[in-house]
PDB file of C-alpha atoms in Angstrom:
ATOM      1  CA  MET A   1     -67.136  15.128  87.881  1.00  0.00           C
ATOM      2  CA  SER A   2     -67.763  11.845  89.701  1.00  0.00           C
ATOM      3  CA  ASN A   3     -65.072   9.270  90.362  1.00  0.00           C
ATOM      4  CA  ALA A   4     -66.730   6.897  87.870  1.00  0.00           C
ATOM      5  CA  THR A   5     -66.726   9.581  85.165  1.00  0.00           C
ATOM      6  CA  GLU A   6     -63.104  10.483  85.907  1.00  0.00           C
ATOM      7  CA  ARG A   7     -62.124   6.805  85.727  1.00  0.00           C
ATOM      8  CA  ALA A   8     -64.011   6.410  82.436  1.00  0.00           C
ATOM      9  CA  ALA A   9     -62.188   9.468  81.017  1.00  0.00           C
ATOM     10  CA  GLU A  10     -58.836   7.995  82.107  1.00  0.00           C
ATOM     11  CA  LEU A  11     -59.646   4.622  80.515  1.00  0.00           C
ATOM     12  CA  LEU A  12     -60.711   6.371  77.323  1.00  0.00           C
ATOM     13  CA  ARG A  13     -57.411   8.281  77.239  1.00  0.00           C
ATOM     14  CA  GLU A  14     -55.442   5.051  77.778  1.00  0.00           C
ATOM     15  CA  HIS A  15     -57.320   3.247  74.993  1.00  0.00           C
ATOM     16  CA  ARG A  16     -56.757   6.154  72.619  1.00  0.00           C
ATOM     17  CA  GLU A  17     -53.031   6.224  73.409  1.00  0.00           C
ATOM     18  CA  SER A  18     -52.862   2.503  72.634  1.00  0.00           C
ATOM     19  CA  ILE A  19     -54.766   3.028  69.391  1.00  0.00           C
ATOM     20  CA  ASP A  20     -52.369   5.819  68.399  1.00  0.00           C
ATOM     21  CA  ARG A  21     -49.336   3.579  69.071  1.00  0.00           C
ATOM     22  CA  LEU A  22     -50.892   0.724  67.104  1.00  0.00           C
ATOM     23  CA  ASP A  23     -51.697   3.052  64.186  1.00  0.00           C
ATOM     24  CA  ALA A  24     -48.024   4.049  64.084  1.00  0.00           C
ATOM     25  CA  ILE A  25     -46.996   0.383  64.120  1.00  0.00           C
ATOM     26  CA  LEU A  26     -49.392  -0.339  61.243  1.00  0.00           C
ATOM     27  CA  VAL A  27     -48.030   2.531  59.144  1.00  0.00           C
ATOM     28  CA  TYR A  28     -44.386   1.573  59.691  1.00  0.00           C
ATOM     29  CA  THR A  29     -45.176  -2.112  59.095  1.00  0.00           C
ATOM     30  CA  LEU A  30     -46.965  -1.300  55.828  1.00  0.00           C
ATOM     31  CA  ALA A  31     -44.042   0.897  54.757  1.00  0.00           C
ATOM     32  CA  GLU A  32     -41.618  -1.967  55.405  1.00  0.00           C
ATOM     33  CA  ARG A  33     -43.866  -4.388  53.528  1.00  0.00           C
ATOM     34  CA  PHE A  34     -44.040  -2.063  50.533  1.00  0.00           C
ATOM     35  CA  LYS A  35     -40.225  -1.727  50.494  1.00  0.00           C
ATOM     36  CA  HIS A  36     -40.058  -5.478  49.996  1.00  0.00           C
ATOM     37  CA  THR A  37     -42.831  -5.583  47.405  1.00  0.00           C
ATOM     38  CA  GLN A  38     -41.099  -2.771  45.479  1.00  0.00           C
ATOM     39  CA  ALA A  39     -37.929  -4.886  45.419  1.00  0.00           C
ATOM     40  CA  VAL A  40     -39.990  -7.847  44.181  1.00  0.00           C
ATOM     41  CA  GLY A  41     -41.546  -5.637  41.495  1.00  0.00           C
ATOM     42  CA  LYS A  42     -38.129  -4.478  40.294  1.00  0.00           C
ATOM     43  CA  LEU A  43     -36.909  -8.069  40.188  1.00  0.00           C
ATOM     44  CA  LYS A  44     -39.985  -9.148  38.229  1.00  0.00           C
ATOM     45  CA  ALA A  45     -39.589  -6.260  35.778  1.00  0.00           C
ATOM     46  CA  ALA A  46     -35.897  -7.034  35.259  1.00  0.00           C
ATOM     47  CA  HIS A  47     -36.713 -10.642  34.402  1.00  0.00           C
ATOM     48  CA  ALA A  48     -39.938 -10.028  32.462  1.00  0.00           C
ATOM     49  CA  LEU A  49     -42.043 -11.861  35.044  1.00  0.00           C
ATOM     50  CA  PRO A  50     -45.769 -11.095  35.333  1.00  0.00           C
ATOM     51  CA  PRO A  51     -46.698  -8.411  37.873  1.00  0.00           C
ATOM     52  CA  SER A  52     -49.155 -10.692  39.672  1.00  0.00           C
ATOM     53  CA  ASP A  53     -49.021 -14.260  40.918  1.00  0.00           C
ATOM     54  CA  PRO A  54     -52.635 -15.404  41.424  1.00  0.00           C
ATOM     55  CA  SER A  55     -51.725 -18.703  43.106  1.00  0.00           C
ATOM     56  CA  ARG A  56     -49.495 -16.962  45.681  1.00  0.00           C
ATOM     57  CA  GLU A  57     -52.128 -14.298  46.234  1.00  0.00           C
ATOM     58  CA  ALA A  58     -54.754 -16.983  46.905  1.00  0.00           C
ATOM     59  CA  ARG A  59     -52.416 -18.734  49.368  1.00  0.00           C
ATOM     60  CA  GLN A  60     -51.704 -15.445  51.120  1.00  0.00           C
ATOM     61  CA  ILE A  61     -55.402 -14.639  51.435  1.00  0.00           C
ATOM     62  CA  GLU A  62     -56.092 -18.097  52.854  1.00  0.00           C
ATOM     63  CA  ARG A  63     -53.176 -17.696  55.276  1.00  0.00           C
ATOM     64  CA  LEU A  64     -54.327 -14.255  56.396  1.00  0.00           C
ATOM     65  CA  GLU A  65     -57.888 -15.469  56.936  1.00  0.00           C
ATOM     66  CA  TRP A  66     -56.515 -18.258  59.144  1.00  0.00           C
ATOM     67  CA  LEU A  67     -54.321 -15.789  61.074  1.00  0.00           C
ATOM     68  CA  ALA A  68     -57.301 -13.476  61.492  1.00  0.00           C
ATOM     69  CA  SER A  69     -59.382 -16.305  62.927  1.00  0.00           C
ATOM     70  CA  GLU A  70     -56.562 -17.172  65.323  1.00  0.00           C
ATOM     71  CA  ALA A  71     -56.320 -13.514  66.377  1.00  0.00           C
ATOM     72  CA  ASP A  72     -60.088 -13.179  66.825  1.00  0.00           C
ATOM     73  CA  LEU A  73     -60.314 -10.733  63.909  1.00  0.00           C
ATOM     74  CA  ASP A  74     -63.054 -10.941  61.304  1.00  0.00           C
ATOM     75  CA  PRO A  75     -61.535 -13.037  58.458  1.00  0.00           C
ATOM     76  CA  GLU A  76     -63.692 -11.188  55.926  1.00  0.00           C
ATOM     77  CA  PHE A  77     -62.149  -7.895  57.035  1.00  0.00           C
ATOM     78  CA  ALA A  78     -58.664  -9.430  56.806  1.00  0.00           C
ATOM     79  CA  ARG A  79     -59.395 -10.720  53.289  1.00  0.00           C
ATOM     80  CA  LYS A  80     -60.639  -7.315  52.120  1.00  0.00           C
ATOM     81  CA  PHE A  81     -57.609  -5.630  53.672  1.00  0.00           C
ATOM     82  CA  LEU A  82     -55.149  -8.001  51.988  1.00  0.00           C
ATOM     83  CA  ASN A  83     -56.974  -7.721  48.651  1.00  0.00           C
ATOM     84  CA  PHE A  84     -56.561  -3.947  48.859  1.00  0.00           C
ATOM     85  CA  ILE A  85     -52.843  -4.290  49.605  1.00  0.00           C
ATOM     86  CA  ILE A  86     -52.367  -6.828  46.805  1.00  0.00           C
ATOM     87  CA  SER A  87     -54.112  -4.556  44.300  1.00  0.00           C
ATOM     88  CA  GLU A  88     -51.775  -1.690  45.284  1.00  0.00           C
ATOM     89  CA  VAL A  89     -48.720  -3.923  44.959  1.00  0.00           C
ATOM     90  CA  ILE A  90     -49.804  -5.130  41.508  1.00  0.00           C
ATOM     91  CA  ARG A  91     -50.428  -1.532  40.442  1.00  0.00           C
ATOM     92  CA  HIS A  92     -46.865  -0.630  41.501  1.00  0.00           C
ATOM     93  CA  HIS A  93     -45.468  -3.704  39.738  1.00  0.00           C
ATOM     94  CA  GLU A  94     -47.303  -2.812  36.535  1.00  0.00           C
ATOM     95  CA  LYS A  95     -45.801   0.701  36.651  1.00  0.00           C
ATOM     96  CA  LEU A  96     -42.337  -0.816  36.928  1.00  0.00           C
ATOM     97  CA  GLN A  97     -42.970  -2.978  33.859  1.00  0.00           C
ATOM     98  CA  ASN A  98     -43.653   0.056  31.644  1.00  0.00           C
TER      99      ASN A  98
END
């Protein structure tokens, strides 16, 4: 194997290690987020509040799109990602209301 190929293999390994660490961070961050949204859902259920808050959701999507732009991430991807998370949170909140 040439030096260039060996260096490429080493760089690939380093990138993959970083990706693996970031995936772990994402999973633990999502778990922490869902702990908080579960608490919000329980609070809403206890006080007969609606499971969704469309105006807050719209503000959050706008905020995330701005953050994505600042981070050089596709805002459309960020919006789709947050919409998915919001739909899961609402689904959990609706379960708590039953």
